[in-house]
Amino acid sequence: MSEAAWSPEEIESIKERILTALETVIDPELGIDIVNLGLIYEIDFAETGDTVIKMTLTTMGCPLADILTDSIHDALKEVPEVTNVDVKLVWYPAWTTDKMSRYARIALGIR
């Protein structure tokens, strides 16, 4: 039986760096990053480097899906452990402004 490539602590550290990289992906319409907007629902990082990002959009017909997906792929190139990225759009639970960080609410004038 081979040893795991990374310890659970190292995997959590990698996920944190993935999250930090995702903070550089800005929603062009709102000017706020997708993490603070609450669009990232889950980050799944496998020991192989395969990474699945489950995210939603502010609206189901959002025309920015391809732009945001491309930006996520570009941002995660900065995390060397990530070898493959799969962005999965999910619609449940539905996104609401409650998912936004305090920073995003203040920046957009939402209480």
CSV table of C-alpha atoms in Angstrom, one decimal:
chain,number,residue,atom,x,y,z
A,1,MET,CA,0.0,0.0,0.0
A,2,SER,CA,1.5,3.3,-1.0
A,3,GLU,CA,1.6,6.4,1.1
A,4,ALA,CA,-0.8,9.2,0.4
A,5,ALA,CA,0.8,12.0,-1.6
A,6,TRP,CA,-0.3,14.6,0.9
A,7,SER,CA,-1.4,14.6,4.5
A,8,PRO,CA,-4.9,15.9,5.4
A,9,GLU,CA,-3.3,19.1,6.6
A,10,GLU,CA,-1.4,19.6,3.3
A,11,ILE,CA,-4.6,19.0,1.4
A,12,GLU,CA,-6.4,21.7,3.5
A,13,SER,CA,-3.5,24.0,2.8
A,14,ILE,CA,-3.7,23.4,-0.9
A,15,LYS,CA,-7.5,24.0,-0.8
A,16,GLU,CA,-6.8,27.3,1.0
A,17,ARG,CA,-4.4,28.3,-1.8
A,18,ILE,CA,-7.0,27.3,-4.4
A,19,LEU,CA,-9.5,29.5,-2.6
A,20,THR,CA,-7.0,32.4,-2.5
A,21,ALA,CA,-6.5,31.9,-6.3
A,22,LEU,CA,-10.2,32.0,-6.9
A,23,GLU,CA,-10.4,35.3,-5.1
A,24,THR,CA,-8.5,36.7,-8.1
A,25,VAL,CA,-11.5,35.8,-10.4
A,26,ILE,CA,-13.6,38.9,-10.6
A,27,ASP,CA,-17.2,39.0,-11.8
A,28,PRO,CA,-17.0,41.5,-14.6
A,29,GLU,CA,-20.6,42.8,-14.0
A,30,LEU,CA,-20.3,43.3,-10.3
A,31,GLY,CA,-16.5,44.0,-9.9
A,32,ILE,CA,-16.3,41.6,-6.9
A,33,ASP,CA,-14.5,38.3,-6.8
A,34,ILE,CA,-16.5,35.1,-7.0
A,35,VAL,CA,-15.4,33.9,-3.5
A,36,ASN,CA,-16.8,37.0,-1.8
A,37,LEU,CA,-19.9,36.9,-3.9
A,38,GLY,CA,-20.5,33.4,-2.4
A,39,LEU,CA,-20.5,31.7,-5.8
A,40,ILE,CA,-18.1,28.9,-4.8
A,41,TYR,CA,-19.9,26.1,-3.1
A,42,GLU,CA,-17.3,23.4,-2.9
A,43,ILE,CA,-13.6,22.7,-3.7
A,44,ASP,CA,-12.7,19.0,-4.2
A,45,PHE,CA,-9.0,18.3,-4.5
A,46,ALA,CA,-7.8,14.8,-5.2
A,47,GLU,CA,-4.3,13.5,-4.6
A,48,THR,CA,-3.8,13.2,-8.3
A,49,GLY,CA,-4.2,17.0,-8.6
A,50,ASP,CA,-7.6,16.7,-10.2
A,51,THR,CA,-9.7,19.6,-8.8
A,52,VAL,CA,-13.4,20.0,-9.1
A,53,ILE,CA,-14.9,23.5,-8.3
A,54,LYS,CA,-18.6,23.4,-7.7
A,55,MET,CA,-20.0,26.9,-8.1
A,56,THR,CA,-23.2,28.7,-9.0
A,57,LEU,CA,-24.0,32.0,-10.8
A,58,THR,CA,-26.1,34.9,-9.6
A,59,THR,CA,-28.8,34.0,-12.2
A,60,MET,CA,-29.4,30.9,-14.2
A,61,GLY,CA,-29.1,32.6,-17.5
A,62,CYS,CA,-26.0,34.5,-16.6
A,63,PRO,CA,-24.0,35.1,-19.8
A,64,LEU,CA,-20.7,35.1,-18.0
A,65,ALA,CA,-20.5,31.4,-17.3
A,66,ASP,CA,-17.8,30.8,-19.9
A,67,ILE,CA,-15.8,33.9,-19.0
A,68,LEU,CA,-15.8,32.9,-15.3
A,69,THR,CA,-14.9,29.3,-16.1
A,70,ASP,CA,-12.0,30.4,-18.3
A,71,SER,CA,-10.8,32.7,-15.5
A,72,ILE,CA,-11.0,29.9,-12.9
A,73,HIS,CA,-8.8,27.7,-15.1
A,74,ASP,CA,-6.3,30.6,-15.5
A,75,ALA,CA,-6.3,31.4,-11.8
A,76,LEU,CA,-5.7,27.8,-10.8
A,77,LYS,CA,-2.6,27.6,-13.0
A,78,GLU,CA,-1.0,29.5,-10.1
A,79,VAL,CA,-1.4,26.5,-7.8
A,80,PRO,CA,1.2,24.0,-8.8
A,81,GLU,CA,-0.5,21.0,-7.2
A,82,VAL,CA,-3.6,21.4,-9.4
A,83,THR,CA,-3.1,19.4,-12.6
A,84,ASN,CA,-6.7,19.3,-14.0
A,85,VAL,CA,-9.7,21.6,-13.3
A,86,ASP,CA,-13.3,20.8,-13.8
A,87,VAL,CA,-15.8,23.6,-13.1
A,88,LYS,CA,-19.3,22.3,-12.3
A,89,LEU,CA,-22.2,24.7,-12.3
A,90,VAL,CA,-24.8,23.8,-9.7
A,91,TRP,CA,-28.1,25.5,-9.1
A,92,TYR,CA,-28.9,24.1,-5.7
A,93,PRO,CA,-29.0,25.7,-3.3
A,94,ALA,CA,-30.0,28.7,-5.2
A,95,TRP,CA,-27.7,31.7,-4.8
A,96,THR,CA,-29.0,34.6,-2.8
A,97,THR,CA,-27.3,37.8,-1.5
A,98,ASP,CA,-27.1,36.0,1.9
A,99,LYS,CA,-24.2,34.0,0.5
A,100,MET,CA,-22.1,37.2,0.0
A,101,SER,CA,-19.4,38.1,2.4
A,102,ARG,CA,-19.7,41.3,4.5
A,103,TYR,CA,-17.0,42.8,2.2
A,104,ALA,CA,-19.1,42.2,-0.9
A,105,ARG,CA,-22.3,43.5,0.7
A,106,ILE,CA,-20.6,46.7,1.7
A,107,ALA,CA,-18.9,47.1,-1.7
A,108,LEU,CA,-22.3,46.7,-3.5
A,109,GLY,CA,-24.3,48.7,-0.9
A,110,ILE,CA,-26.4,45.8,0.2
A,111,ARG,CA,-27.4,45.4,3.8
